[in-house]
PDB file of C-alpha atoms in Angstrom:
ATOM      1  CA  UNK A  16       0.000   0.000   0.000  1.00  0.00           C
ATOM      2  CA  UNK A  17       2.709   1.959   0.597  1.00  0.00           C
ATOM      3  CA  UNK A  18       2.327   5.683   2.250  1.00  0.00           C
ATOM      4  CA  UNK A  19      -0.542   6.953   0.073  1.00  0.00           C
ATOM      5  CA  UNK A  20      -3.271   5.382   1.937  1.00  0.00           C
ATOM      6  CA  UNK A  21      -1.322   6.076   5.466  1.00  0.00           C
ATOM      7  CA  UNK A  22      -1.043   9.976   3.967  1.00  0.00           C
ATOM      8  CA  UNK A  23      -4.838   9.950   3.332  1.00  0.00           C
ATOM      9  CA  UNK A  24      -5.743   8.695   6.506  1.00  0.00           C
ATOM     10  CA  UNK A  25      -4.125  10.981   8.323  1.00  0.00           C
ATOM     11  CA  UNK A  26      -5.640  14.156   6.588  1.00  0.00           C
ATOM     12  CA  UNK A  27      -8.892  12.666   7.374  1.00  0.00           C
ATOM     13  CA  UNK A  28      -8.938  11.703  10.454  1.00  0.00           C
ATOM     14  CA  UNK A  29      -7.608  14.894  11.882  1.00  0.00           C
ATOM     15  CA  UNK A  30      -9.107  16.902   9.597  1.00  0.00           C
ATOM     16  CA  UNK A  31     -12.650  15.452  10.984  1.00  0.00           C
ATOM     17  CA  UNK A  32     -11.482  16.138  14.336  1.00  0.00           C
ATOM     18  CA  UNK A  33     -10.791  19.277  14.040  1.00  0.00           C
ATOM     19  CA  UNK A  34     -14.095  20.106  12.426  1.00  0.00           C
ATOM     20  CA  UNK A  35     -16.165  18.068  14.789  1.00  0.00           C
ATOM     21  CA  UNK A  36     -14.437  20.295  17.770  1.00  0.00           C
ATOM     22  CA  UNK A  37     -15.443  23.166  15.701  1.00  0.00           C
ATOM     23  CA  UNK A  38     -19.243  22.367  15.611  1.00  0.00           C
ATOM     24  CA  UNK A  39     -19.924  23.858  18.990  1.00  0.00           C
ATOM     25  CA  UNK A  40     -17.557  27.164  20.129  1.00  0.00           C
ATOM     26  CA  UNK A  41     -17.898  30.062  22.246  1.00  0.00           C
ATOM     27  CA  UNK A  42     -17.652  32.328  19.059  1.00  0.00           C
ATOM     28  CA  UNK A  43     -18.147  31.546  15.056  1.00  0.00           C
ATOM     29  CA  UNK A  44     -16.446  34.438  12.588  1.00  0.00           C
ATOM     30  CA  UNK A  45     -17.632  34.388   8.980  1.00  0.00           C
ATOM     31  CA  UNK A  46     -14.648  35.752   7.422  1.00  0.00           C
ATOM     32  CA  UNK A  47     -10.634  35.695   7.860  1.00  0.00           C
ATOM     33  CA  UNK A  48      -9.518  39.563   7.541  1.00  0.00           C
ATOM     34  CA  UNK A  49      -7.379  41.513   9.892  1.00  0.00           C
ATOM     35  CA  UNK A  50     -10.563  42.463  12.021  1.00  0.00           C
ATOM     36  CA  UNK A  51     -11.231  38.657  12.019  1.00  0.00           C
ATOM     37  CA  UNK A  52      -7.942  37.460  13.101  1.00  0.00           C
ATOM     38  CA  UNK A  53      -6.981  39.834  15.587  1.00  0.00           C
ATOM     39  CA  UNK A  54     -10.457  39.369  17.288  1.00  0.00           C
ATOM     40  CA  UNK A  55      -9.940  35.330  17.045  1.00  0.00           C
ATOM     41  CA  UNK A  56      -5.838  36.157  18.746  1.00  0.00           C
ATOM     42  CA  UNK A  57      -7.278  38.047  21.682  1.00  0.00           C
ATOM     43  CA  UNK A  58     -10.177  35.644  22.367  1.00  0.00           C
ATOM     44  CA  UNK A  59      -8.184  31.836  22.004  1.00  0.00           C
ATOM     45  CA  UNK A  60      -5.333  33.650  24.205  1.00  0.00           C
ATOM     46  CA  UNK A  61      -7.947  33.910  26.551  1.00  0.00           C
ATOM     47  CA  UNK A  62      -8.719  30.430  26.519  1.00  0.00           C
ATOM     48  CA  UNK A  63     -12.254  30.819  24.270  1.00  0.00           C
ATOM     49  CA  UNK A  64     -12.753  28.596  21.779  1.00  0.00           C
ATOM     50  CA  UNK A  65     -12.924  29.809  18.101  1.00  0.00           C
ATOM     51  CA  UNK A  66     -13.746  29.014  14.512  1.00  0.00           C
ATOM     52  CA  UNK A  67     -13.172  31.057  11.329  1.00  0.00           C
ATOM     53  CA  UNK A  68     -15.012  30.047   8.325  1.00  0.00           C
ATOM     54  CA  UNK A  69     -13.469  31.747   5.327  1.00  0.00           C
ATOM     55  CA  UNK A  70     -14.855  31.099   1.440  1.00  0.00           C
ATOM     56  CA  UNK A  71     -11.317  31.824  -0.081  1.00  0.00           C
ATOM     57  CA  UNK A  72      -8.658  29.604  -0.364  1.00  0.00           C
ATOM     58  CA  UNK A  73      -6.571  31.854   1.371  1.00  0.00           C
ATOM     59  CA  UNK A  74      -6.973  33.414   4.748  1.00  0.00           C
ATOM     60  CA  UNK A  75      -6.034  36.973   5.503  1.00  0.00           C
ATOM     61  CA  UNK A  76      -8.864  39.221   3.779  1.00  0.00           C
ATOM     62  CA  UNK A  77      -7.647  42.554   1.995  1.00  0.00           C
ATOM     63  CA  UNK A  78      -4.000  42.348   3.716  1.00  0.00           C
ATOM     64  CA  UNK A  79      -2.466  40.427   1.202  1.00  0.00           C
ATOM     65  CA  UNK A  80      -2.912  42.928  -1.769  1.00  0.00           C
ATOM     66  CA  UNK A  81      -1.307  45.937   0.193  1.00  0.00           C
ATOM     67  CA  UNK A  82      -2.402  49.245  -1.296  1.00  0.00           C
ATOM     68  CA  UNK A  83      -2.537  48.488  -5.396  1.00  0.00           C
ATOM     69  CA  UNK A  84      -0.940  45.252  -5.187  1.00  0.00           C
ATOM     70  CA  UNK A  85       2.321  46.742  -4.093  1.00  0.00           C
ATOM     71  CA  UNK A  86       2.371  44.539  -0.654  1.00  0.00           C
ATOM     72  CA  UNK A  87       3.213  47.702   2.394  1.00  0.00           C
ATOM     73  CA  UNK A  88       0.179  48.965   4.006  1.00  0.00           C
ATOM     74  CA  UNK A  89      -0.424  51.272   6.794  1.00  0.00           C
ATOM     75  CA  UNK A  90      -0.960  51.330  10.481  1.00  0.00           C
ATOM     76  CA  UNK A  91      -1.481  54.218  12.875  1.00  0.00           C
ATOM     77  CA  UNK A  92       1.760  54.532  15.319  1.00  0.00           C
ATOM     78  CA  UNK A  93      -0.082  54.078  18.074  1.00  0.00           C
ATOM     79  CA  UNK A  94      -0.094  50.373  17.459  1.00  0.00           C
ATOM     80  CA  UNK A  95       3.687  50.327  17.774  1.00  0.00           C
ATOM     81  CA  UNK A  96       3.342  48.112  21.194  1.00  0.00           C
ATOM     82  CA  UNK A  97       0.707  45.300  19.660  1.00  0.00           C
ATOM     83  CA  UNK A  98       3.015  44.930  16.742  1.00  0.00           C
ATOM     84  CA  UNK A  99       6.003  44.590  19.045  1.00  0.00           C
ATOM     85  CA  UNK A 100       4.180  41.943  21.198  1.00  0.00           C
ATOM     86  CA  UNK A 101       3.183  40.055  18.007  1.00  0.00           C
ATOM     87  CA  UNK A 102       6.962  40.362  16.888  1.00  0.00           C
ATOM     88  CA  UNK A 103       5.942  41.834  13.573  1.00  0.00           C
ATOM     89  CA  UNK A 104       8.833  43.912  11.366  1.00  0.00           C
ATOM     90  CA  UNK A 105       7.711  47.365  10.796  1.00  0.00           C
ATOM     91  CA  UNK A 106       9.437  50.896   9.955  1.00  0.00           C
ATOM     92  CA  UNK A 107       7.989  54.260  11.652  1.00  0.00           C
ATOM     93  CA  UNK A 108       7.201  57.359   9.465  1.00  0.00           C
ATOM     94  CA  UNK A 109       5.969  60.141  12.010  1.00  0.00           C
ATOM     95  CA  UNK A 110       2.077  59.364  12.947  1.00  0.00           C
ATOM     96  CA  UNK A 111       2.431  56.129  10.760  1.00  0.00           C
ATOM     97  CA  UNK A 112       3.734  52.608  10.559  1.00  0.00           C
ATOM     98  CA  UNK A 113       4.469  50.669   7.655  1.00  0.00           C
ATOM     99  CA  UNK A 114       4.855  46.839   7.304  1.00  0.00           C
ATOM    100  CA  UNK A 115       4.847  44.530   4.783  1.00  0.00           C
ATOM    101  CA  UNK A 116       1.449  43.237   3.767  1.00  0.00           C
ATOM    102  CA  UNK A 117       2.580  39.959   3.717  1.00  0.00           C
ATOM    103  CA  UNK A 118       4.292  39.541   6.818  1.00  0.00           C
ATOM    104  CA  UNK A 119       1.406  40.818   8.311  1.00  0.00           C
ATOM    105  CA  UNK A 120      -1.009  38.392   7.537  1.00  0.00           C
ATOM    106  CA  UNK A 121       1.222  35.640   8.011  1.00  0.00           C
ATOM    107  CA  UNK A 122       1.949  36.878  11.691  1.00  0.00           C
ATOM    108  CA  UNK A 123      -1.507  37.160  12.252  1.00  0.00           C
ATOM    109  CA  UNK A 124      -2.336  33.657  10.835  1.00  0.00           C
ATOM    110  CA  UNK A 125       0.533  31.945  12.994  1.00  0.00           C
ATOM    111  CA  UNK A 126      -0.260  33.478  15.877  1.00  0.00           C
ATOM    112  CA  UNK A 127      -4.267  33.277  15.913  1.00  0.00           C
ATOM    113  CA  UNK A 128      -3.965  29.169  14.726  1.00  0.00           C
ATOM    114  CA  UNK A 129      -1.137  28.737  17.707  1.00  0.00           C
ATOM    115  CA  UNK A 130      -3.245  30.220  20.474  1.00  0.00           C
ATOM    116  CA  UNK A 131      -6.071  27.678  19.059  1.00  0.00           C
ATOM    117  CA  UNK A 132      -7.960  29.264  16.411  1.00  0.00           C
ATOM    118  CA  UNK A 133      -9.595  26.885  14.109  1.00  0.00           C
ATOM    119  CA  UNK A 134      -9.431  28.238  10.756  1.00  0.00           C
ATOM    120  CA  UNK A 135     -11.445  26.023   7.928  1.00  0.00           C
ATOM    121  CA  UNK A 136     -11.111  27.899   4.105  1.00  0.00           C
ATOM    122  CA  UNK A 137     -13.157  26.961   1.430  1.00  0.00           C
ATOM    123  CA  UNK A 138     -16.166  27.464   3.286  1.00  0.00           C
ATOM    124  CA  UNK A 139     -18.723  29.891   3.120  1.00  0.00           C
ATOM    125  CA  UNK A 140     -21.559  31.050   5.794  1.00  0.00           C
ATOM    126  CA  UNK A 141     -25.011  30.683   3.747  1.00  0.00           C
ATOM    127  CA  UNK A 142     -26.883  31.065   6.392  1.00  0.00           C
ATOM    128  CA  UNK A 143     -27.703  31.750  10.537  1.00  0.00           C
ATOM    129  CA  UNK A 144     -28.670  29.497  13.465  1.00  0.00           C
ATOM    130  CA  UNK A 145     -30.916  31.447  15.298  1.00  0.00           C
ATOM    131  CA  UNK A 146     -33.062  30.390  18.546  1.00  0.00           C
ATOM    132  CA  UNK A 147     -35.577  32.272  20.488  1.00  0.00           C
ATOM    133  CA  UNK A 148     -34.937  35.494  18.073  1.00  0.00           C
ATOM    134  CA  UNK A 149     -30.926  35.535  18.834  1.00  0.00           C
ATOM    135  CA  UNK A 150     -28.426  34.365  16.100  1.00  0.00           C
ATOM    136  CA  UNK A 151     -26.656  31.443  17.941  1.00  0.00           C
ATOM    137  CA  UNK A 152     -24.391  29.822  14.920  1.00  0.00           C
ATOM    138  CA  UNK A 153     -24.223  29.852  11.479  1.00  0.00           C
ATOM    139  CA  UNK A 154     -25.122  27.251   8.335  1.00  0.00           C
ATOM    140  CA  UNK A 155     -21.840  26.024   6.921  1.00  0.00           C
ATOM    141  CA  UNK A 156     -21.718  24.331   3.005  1.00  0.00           C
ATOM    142  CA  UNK A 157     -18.238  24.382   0.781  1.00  0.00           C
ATOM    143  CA  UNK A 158     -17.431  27.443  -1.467  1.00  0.00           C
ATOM    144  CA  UNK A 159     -17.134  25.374  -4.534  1.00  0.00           C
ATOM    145  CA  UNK A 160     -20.243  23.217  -3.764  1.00  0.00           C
ATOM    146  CA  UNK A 161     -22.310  26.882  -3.960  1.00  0.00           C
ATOM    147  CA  UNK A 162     -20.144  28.230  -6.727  1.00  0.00           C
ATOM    148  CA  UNK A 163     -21.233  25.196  -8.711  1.00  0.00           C
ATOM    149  CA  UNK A 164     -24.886  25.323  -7.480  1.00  0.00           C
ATOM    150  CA  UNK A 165     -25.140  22.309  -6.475  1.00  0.00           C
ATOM    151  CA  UNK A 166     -28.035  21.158  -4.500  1.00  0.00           C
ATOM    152  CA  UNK A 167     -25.923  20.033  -1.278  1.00  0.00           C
ATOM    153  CA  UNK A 168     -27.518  20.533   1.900  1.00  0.00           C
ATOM    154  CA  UNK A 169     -25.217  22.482   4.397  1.00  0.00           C
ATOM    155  CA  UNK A 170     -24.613  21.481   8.111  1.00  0.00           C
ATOM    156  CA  UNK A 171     -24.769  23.774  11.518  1.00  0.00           C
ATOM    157  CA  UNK A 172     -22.382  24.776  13.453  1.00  0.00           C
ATOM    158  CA  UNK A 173     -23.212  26.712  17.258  1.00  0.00           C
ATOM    159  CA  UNK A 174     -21.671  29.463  18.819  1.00  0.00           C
ATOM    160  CA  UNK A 175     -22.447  31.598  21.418  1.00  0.00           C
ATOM    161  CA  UNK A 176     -21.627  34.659  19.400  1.00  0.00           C
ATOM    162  CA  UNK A 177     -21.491  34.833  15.884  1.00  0.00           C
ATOM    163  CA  UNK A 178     -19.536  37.655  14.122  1.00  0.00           C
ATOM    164  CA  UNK A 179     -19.794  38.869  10.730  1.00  0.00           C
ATOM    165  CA  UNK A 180     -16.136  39.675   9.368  1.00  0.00           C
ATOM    166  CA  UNK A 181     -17.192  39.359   5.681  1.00  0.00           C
ATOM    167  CA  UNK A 182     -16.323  42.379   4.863  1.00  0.00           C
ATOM    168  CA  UNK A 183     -17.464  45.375   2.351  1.00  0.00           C
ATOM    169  CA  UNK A 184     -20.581  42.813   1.605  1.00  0.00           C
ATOM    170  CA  UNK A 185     -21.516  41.943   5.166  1.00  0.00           C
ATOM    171  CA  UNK A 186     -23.124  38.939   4.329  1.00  0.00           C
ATOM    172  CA  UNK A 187     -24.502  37.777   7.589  1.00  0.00           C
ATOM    173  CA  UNK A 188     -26.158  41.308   8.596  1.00  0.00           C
ATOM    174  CA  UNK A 189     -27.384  40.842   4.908  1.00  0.00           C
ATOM    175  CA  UNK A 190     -29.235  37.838   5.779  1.00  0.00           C
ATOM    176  CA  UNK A 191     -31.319  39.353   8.573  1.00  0.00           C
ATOM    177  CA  UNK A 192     -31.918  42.128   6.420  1.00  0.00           C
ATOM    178  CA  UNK A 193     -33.848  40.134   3.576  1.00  0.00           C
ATOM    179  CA  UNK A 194     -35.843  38.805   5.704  1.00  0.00           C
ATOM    180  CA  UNK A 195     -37.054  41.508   7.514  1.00  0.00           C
ATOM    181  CA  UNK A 196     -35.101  41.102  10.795  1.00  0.00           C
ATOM    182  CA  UNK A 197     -33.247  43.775  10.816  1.00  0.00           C
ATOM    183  CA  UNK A 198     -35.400  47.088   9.525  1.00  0.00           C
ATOM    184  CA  UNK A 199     -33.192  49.838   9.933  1.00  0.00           C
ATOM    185  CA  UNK A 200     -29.830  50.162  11.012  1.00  0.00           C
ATOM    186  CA  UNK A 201     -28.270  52.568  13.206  1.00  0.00           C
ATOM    187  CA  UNK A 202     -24.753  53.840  13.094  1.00  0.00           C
ATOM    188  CA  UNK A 203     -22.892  57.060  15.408  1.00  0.00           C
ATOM    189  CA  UNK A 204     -24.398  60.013  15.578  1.00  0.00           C
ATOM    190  CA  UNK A 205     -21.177  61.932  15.530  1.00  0.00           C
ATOM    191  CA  UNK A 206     -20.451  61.120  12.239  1.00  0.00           C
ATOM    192  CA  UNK A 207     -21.760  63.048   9.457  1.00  0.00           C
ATOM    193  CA  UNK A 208     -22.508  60.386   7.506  1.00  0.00           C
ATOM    194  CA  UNK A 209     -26.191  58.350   6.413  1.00  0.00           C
ATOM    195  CA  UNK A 210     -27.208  55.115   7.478  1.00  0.00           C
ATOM    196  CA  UNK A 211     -29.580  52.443   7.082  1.00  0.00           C
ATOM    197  CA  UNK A 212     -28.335  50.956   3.464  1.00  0.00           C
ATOM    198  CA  UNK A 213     -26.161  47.521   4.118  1.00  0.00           C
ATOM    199  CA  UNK A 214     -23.707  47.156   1.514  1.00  0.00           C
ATOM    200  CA  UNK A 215     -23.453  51.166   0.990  1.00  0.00           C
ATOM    201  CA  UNK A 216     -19.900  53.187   1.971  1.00  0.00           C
ATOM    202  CA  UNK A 217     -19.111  56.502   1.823  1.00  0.00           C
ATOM    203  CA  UNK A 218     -15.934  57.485  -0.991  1.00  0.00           C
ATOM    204  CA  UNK A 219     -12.248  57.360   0.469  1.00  0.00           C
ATOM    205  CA  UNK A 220     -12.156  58.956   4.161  1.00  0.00           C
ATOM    206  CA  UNK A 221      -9.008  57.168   5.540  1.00  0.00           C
ATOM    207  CA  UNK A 222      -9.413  59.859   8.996  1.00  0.00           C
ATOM    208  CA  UNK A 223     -12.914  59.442   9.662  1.00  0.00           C
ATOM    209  CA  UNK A 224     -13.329  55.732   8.039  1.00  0.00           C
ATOM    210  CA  UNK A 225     -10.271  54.401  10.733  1.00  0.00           C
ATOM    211  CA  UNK A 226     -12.224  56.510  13.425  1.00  0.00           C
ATOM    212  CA  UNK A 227     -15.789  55.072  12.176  1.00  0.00           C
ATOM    213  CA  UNK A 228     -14.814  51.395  11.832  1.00  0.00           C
ATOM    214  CA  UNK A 229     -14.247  51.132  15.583  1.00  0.00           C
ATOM    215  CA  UNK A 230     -17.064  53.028  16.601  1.00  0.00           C
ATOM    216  CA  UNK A 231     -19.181  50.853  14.688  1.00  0.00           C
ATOM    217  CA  UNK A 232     -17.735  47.782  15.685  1.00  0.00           C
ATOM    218  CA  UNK A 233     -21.035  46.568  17.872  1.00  0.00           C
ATOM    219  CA  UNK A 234     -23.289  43.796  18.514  1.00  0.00           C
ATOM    220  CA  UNK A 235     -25.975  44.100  15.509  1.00  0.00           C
ATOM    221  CA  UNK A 236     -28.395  41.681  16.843  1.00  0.00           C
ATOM    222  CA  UNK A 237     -28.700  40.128  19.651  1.00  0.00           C
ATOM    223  CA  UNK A 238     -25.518  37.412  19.572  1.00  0.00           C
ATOM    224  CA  UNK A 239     -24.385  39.123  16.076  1.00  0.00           C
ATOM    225  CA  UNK A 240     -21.326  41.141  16.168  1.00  0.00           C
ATOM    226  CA  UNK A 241     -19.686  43.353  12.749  1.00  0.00           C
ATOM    227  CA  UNK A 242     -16.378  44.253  12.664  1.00  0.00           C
ATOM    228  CA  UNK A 243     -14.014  45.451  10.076  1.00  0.00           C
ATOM    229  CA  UNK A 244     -15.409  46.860   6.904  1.00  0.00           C
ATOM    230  CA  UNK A 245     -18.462  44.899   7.674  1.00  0.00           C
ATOM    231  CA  UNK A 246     -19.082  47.485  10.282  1.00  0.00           C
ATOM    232  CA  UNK A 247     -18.422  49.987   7.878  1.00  0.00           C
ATOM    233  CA  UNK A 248     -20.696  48.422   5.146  1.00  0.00           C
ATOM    234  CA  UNK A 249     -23.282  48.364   7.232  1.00  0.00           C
ATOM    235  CA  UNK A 250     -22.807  51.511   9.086  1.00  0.00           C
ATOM    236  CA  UNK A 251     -22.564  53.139   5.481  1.00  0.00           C
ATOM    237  CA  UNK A 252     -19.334  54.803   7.034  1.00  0.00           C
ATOM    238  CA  UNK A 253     -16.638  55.715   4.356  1.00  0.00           C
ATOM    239  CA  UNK A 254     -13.545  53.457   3.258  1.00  0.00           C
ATOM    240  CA  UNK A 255     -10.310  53.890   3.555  1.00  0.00           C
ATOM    241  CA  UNK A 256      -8.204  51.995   1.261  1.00  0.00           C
ATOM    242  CA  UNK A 257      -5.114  50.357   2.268  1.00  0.00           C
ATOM    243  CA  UNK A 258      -4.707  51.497   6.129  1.00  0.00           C
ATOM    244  CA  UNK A 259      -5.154  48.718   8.482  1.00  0.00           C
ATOM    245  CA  UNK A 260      -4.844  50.198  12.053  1.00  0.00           C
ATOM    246  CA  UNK A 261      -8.467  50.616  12.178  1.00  0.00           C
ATOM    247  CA  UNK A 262      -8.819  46.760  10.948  1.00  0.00           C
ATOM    248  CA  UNK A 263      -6.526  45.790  14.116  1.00  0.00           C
ATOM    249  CA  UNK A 264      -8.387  47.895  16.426  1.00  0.00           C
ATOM    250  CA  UNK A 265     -12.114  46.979  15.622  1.00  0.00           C
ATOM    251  CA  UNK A 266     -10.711  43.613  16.150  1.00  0.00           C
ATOM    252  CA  UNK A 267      -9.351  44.306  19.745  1.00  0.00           C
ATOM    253  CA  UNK A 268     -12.459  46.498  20.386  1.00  0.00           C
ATOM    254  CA  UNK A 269     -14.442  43.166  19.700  1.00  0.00           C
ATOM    255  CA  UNK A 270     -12.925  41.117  21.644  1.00  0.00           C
ATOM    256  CA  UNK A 271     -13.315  43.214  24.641  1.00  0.00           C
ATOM    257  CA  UNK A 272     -16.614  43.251  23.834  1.00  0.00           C
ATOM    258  CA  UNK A 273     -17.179  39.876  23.103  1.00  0.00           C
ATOM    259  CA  UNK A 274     -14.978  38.741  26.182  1.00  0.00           C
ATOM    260  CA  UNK A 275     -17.163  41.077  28.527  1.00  0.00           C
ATOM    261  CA  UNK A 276     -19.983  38.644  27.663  1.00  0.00           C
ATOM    262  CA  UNK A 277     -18.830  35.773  27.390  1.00  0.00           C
ATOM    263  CA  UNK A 278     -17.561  36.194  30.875  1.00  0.00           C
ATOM    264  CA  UNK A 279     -20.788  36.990  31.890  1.00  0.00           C
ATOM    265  CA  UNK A 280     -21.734  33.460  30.881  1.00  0.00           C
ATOM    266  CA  UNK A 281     -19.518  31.773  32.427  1.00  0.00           C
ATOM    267  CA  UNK A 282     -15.865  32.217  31.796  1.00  0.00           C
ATOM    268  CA  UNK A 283     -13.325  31.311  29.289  1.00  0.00           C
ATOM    269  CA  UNK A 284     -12.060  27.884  28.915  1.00  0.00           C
ATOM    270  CA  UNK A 285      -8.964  28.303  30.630  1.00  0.00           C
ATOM    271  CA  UNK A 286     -11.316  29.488  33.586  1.00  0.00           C
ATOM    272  CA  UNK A 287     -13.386  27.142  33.931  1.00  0.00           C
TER     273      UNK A 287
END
């Protein structure tokens, strides 16, 4: 037989395993961007347990592709210290940072799947588990399976919080929105800016869309949280190209968040 089948049997089995743990976690993200990653970091170093469902092949969102596809982007200097922590090469240019798009996401990706982050690509959220009128998982079917449409039944996977890191398209908030869940939605006052339309940004803002993105980053619904430029889809806040600081920091805002109440319910893994 020689290795082949032994080969095969291993990516099986373990891959099964993994995905079986994943079926019931404190928190399922729909998506794999910055937001996504550094929100899945803080919460598995806190001993949560976390899955990532992302429909590309690769993980890592909009980081890869730097600003243009020339791989730098951006970061405010006041995330000198997390970048430090996270042992990520950077250069400092007054007010900003700059760091090489691809080192970036790989740091991220290391350090998110070593603190226990489950990270399955090649599948996409088509849907929401929701109980009792609160969104507690989401519906789970491969990329290619839906790309084909083919008539495949999806499976379930629940989570205590579910967070929608999809993105400019915000495709879980879009979800509740079809159906008449969500009516209207609200964004900050103090912005000068419209709400309501899911999908909809403002043009190129980088000031006020790296302010906005963490000011929006908020539980939607009850057990639905947006992050990233999911919270400034559906916030209608404007974009702002290829800065990432306000990625990282929606990310960290939602884990505090998210932490807060899972506490709340009982403590982290590592706690209990």
């Amino acid at each position: 037989m020689g290795k082949d089948l032994t080969i095969s049997k291993l990516i099986v089995e373990n891959f099964f395993e993994k995905l079986s743990n994943a079926l019931e976690v404190d928190v399922a993200i729909a998506g794999c961007g910055p937001s996504a990653l550094t929100l899945s970091l803080e919460l598995s170093k806190k001993g949560y347990k976390v899955a990532i469902f992302e429909a590309k092949n690769e993980p890592g969102g909009g980081i890869w592709g730097g600003g243009m596809m020339f791989n730098e982007v951006v970061l405010e200097s006041e995330l000198e210290g997390y970048l430090k922590e996270l042992g990520i090469r950077f250069k400092k240019f007054d007010e900003f940072i700059v760091t090489d798009s691809v080192h970036l996401a790989s740091a991220l990706l290391y350090h998110t799947t070593l603190a226990g982050t489950m990270i399955f690509n090649n599948v996409f959220v088509e849907d929401l588990v929701m109980y009792d009128r609160r969104v507690s998982g989401v519906v789970i079917n491969w990329t290619p399976t839906l790309k084909e449409k083919l008539h495949v039944d999806p499976i379930s996977v629940v989570s205590k919080f579910t967070v929608d890191g999809t993105g400019h398209s915000a495709n879980l908030v879009k979800l509740l929105s079809k159906r008449g869940i969500i009516s209207s939605i609200g964004g900050s006052t103090e912005a000068s800016y419209n709400f309501g339309i899911v999908g909809y940004e403002f043009p190129m803002d980088a000031e006020n869309g790296e302010r906005f993105v963490v000011e929006n980053t908020r539980e939607i619904y009850p057990g639905l949280y947006i992050v990233g430029m999911a919270a400034v889809s559906v916030g209608a806040g404007p974009r702002m190209g290829p800065i990432f600081g306000g990625m990282i920091m929606s990310g960290l805002r939602a884990a505090e968040l998210i932490s807060n109440e899972l506490r709340k319910m009982g403590g982290s893994d590592d706690e209990r």
